[in-house]
Coordinates of N, CA and C in Angstrom, one line a residue:
X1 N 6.1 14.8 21.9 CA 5.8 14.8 23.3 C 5.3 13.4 23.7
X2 N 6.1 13.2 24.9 CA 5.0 11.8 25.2 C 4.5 11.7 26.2
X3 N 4.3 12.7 27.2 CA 3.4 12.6 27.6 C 2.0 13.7 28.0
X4 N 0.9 13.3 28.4 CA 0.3 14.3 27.9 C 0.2 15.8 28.5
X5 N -0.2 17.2 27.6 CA 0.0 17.9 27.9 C -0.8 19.0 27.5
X6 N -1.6 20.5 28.3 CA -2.8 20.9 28.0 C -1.9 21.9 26.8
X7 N -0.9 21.8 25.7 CA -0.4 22.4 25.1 C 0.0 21.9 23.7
X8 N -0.5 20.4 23.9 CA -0.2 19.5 23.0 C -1.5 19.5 22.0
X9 N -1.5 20.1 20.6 CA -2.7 19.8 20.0 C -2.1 19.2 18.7
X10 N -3.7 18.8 18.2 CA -3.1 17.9 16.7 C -3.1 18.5 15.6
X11 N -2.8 18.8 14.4 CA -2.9 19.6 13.8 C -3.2 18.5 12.3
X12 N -4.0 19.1 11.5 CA -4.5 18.5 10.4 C -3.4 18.6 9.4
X13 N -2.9 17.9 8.7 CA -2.2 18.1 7.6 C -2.9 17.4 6.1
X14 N -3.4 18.5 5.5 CA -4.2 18.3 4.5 C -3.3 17.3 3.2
X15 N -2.2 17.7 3.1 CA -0.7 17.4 2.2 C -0.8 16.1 2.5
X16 N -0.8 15.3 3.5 CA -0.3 14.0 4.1 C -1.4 13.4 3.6
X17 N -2.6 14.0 3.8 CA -4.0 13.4 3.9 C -4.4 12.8 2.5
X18 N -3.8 14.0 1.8 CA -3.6 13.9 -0.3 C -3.3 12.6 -0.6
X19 N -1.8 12.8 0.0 CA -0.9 11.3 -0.3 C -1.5 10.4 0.0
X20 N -2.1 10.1 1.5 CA -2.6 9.1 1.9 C -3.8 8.5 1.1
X21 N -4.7 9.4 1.0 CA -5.4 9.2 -0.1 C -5.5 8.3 -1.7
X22 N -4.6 9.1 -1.8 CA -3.7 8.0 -3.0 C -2.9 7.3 -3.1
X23 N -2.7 6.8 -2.0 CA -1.8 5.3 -1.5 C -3.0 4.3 -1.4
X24 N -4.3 5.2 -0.6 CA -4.8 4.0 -0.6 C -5.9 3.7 -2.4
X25 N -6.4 4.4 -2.9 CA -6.8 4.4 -4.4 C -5.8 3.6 -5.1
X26 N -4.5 3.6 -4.9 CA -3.7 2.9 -6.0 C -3.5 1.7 -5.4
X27 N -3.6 1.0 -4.0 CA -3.0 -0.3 -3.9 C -4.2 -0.8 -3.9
X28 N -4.0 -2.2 -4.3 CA -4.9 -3.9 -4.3 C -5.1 -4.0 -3.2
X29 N -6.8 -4.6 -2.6 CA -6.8 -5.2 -1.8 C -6.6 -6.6 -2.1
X30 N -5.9 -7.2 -1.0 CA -5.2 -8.6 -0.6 C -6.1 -9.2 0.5
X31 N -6.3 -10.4 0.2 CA -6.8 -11.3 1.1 C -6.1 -11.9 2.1
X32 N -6.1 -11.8 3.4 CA -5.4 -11.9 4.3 C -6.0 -13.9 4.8
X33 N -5.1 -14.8 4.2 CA -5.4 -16.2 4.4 C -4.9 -16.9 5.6
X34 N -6.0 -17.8 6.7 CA -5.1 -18.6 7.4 C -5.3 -19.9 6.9
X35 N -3.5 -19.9 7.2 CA -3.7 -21.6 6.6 C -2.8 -22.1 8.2
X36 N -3.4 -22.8 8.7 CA -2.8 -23.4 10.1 C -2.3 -22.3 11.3
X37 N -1.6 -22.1 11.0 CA -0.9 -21.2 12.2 C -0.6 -20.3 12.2
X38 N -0.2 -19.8 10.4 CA 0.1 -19.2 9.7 C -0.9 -17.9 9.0
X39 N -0.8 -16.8 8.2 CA -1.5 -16.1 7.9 C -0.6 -15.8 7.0
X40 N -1.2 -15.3 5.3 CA -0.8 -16.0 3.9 C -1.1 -14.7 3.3
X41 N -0.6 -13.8 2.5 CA -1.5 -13.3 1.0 C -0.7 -13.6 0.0
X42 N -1.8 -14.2 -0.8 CA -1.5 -15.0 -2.5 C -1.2 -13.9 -3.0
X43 N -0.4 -14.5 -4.2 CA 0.5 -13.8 -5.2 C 0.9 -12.6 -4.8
X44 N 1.8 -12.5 -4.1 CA 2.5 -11.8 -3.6 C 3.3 -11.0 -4.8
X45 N 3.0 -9.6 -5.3 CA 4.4 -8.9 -6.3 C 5.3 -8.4 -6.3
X46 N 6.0 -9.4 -4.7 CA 7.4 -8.8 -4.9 C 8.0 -10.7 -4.9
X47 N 6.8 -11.7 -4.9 CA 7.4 -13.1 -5.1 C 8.5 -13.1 -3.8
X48 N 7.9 -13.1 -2.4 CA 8.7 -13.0 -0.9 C 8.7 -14.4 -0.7
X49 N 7.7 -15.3 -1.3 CA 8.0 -17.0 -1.1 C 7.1 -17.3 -2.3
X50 N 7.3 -18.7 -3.0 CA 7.0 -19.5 -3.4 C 6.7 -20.9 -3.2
X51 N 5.8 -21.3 -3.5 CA 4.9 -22.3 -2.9 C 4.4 -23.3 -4.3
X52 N 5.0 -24.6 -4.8 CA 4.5 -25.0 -5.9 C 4.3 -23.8 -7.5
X53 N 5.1 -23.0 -7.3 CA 5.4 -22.0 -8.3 C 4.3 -20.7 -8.2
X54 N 3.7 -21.1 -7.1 CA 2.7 -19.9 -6.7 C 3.1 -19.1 -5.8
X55 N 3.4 -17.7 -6.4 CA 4.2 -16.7 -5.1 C 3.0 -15.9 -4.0
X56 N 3.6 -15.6 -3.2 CA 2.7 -15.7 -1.7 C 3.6 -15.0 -0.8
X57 N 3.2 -14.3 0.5 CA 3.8 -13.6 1.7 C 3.4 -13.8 2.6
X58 N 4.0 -14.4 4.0 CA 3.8 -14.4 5.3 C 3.2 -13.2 5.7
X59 N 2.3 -12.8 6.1 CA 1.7 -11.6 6.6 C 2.3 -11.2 7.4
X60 N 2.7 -11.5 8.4 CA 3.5 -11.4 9.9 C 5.4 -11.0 9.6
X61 N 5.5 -11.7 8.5 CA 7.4 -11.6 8.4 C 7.5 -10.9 7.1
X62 N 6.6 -11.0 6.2 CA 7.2 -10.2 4.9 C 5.8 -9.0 5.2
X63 N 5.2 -9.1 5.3 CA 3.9 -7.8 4.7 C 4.5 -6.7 5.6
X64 N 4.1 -7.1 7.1 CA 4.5 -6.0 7.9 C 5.3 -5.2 7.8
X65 N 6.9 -5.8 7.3 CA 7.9 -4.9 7.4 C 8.0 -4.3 5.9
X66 N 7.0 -5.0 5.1 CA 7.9 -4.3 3.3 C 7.0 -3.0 2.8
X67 N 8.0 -2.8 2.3 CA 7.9 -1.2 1.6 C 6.4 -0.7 0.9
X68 N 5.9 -2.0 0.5 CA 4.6 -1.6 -0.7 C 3.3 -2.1 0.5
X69 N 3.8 -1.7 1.9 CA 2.5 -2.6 2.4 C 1.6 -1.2 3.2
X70 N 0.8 -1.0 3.0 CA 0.1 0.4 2.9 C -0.9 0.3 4.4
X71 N -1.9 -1.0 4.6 CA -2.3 -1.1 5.7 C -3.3 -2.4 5.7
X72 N -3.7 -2.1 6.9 CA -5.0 -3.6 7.2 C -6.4 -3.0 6.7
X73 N -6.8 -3.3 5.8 CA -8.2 -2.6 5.2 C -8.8 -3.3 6.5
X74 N -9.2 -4.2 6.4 CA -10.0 -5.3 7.4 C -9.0 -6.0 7.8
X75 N -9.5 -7.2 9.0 CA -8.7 -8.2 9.9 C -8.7 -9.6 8.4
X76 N -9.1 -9.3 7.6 CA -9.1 -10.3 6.5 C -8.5 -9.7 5.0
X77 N -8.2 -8.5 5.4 CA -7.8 -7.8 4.3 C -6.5 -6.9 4.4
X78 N -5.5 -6.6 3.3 CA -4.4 -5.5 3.3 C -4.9 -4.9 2.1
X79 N -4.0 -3.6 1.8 CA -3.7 -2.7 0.7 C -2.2 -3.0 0.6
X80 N -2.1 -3.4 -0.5 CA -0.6 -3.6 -0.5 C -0.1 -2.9 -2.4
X81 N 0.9 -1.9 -2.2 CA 1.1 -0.9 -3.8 C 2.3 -1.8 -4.4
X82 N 2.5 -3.2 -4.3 CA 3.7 -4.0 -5.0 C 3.6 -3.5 -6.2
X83 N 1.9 -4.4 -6.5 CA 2.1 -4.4 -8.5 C 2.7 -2.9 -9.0
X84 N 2.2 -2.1 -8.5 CA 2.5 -0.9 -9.1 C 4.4 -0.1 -8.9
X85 N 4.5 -0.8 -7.7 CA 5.9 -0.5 -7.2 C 5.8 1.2 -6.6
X86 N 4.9 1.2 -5.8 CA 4.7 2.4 -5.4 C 5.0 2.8 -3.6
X87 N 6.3 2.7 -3.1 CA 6.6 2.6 -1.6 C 6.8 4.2 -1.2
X88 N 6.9 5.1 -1.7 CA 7.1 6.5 -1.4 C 6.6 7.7 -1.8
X89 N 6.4 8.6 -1.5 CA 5.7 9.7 -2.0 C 6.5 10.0 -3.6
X90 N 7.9 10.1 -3.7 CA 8.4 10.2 -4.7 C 8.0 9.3 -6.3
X91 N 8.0 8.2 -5.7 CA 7.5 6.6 -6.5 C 5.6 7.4 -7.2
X92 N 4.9 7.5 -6.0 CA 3.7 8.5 -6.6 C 3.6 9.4 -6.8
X93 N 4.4 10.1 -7.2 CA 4.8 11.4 -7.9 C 5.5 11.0 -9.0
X94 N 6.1 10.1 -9.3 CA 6.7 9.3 -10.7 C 5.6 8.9 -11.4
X95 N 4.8 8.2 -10.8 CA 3.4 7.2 -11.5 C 2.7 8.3 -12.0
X96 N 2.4 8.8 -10.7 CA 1.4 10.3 -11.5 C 1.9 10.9 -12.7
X97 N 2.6 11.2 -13.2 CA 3.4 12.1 -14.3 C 3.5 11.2 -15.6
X98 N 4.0 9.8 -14.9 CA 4.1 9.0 -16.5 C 2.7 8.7 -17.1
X99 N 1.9 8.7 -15.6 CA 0.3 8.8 -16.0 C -0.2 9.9 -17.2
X100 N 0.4 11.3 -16.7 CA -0.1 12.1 -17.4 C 0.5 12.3 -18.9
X101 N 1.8 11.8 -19.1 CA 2.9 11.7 -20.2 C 2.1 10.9 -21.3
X102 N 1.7 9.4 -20.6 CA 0.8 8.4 -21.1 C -0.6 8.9 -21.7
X103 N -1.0 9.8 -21.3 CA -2.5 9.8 -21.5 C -2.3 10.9 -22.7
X104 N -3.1 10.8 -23.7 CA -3.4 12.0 -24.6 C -3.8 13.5 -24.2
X105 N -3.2 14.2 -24.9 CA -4.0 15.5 -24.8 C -4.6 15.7 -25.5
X106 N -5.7 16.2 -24.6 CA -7.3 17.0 -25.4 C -6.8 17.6 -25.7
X107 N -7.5 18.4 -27.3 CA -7.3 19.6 -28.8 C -8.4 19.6 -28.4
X108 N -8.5 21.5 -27.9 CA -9.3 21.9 -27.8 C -10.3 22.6 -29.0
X109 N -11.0 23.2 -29.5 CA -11.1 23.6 -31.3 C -12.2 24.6 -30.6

């Protein structure tokens, strides 16, 4: 709906809330840098530019539109899930499981 209406309500979605949750627990916060005109986060892990062999992302041209960019923690800060390569609920649903594959099982006695 767009516009407003006394029929229009919001409804909680606990499911979304989950995921969301753990989108934000799993991604790095990123330092959001100005350098001139520009706004910068260092080492970038999908390497969107290079700079003297140091990879880096335009905030404005690569962060906003790419897949691993999760949100603005602060006006000086992102959550971004590159390192991990986590852009979809499916992707965290993968991690989760190799997580649990990876980890030992307790013997119970």
């Amino acid at each position: 709906m767009l516009s407003n209406s006394d029929e229009k309500k919001w409804k909680y979605n606990s499911a979304a809330n989950k995921y969301l949750q753990q989108f934000y627990r799993l991604s790095d916060k990123r330092k959001i840098i100005s350098r001139g005109f520009a706004l910068h986060v260092d080492y970038c892990p999908r390497r969107a530019r290079i700079w003297k062999g140091k990879p880096y992302a335009n905030f404005l041209y690569d962060c906003l539109c790419c897949d691993y960019f999760i949100a603005s923690a602060t006006q000086y800060e992102m959550l971004c899930s590159g390192r991990l390569k986590i852009a979809k609920i499916k992707d965290l649903e993968n991690y989760e499981s190799e997580l649990k594959k990876d980890s030992p099982s307790k013997i119970e006695n």
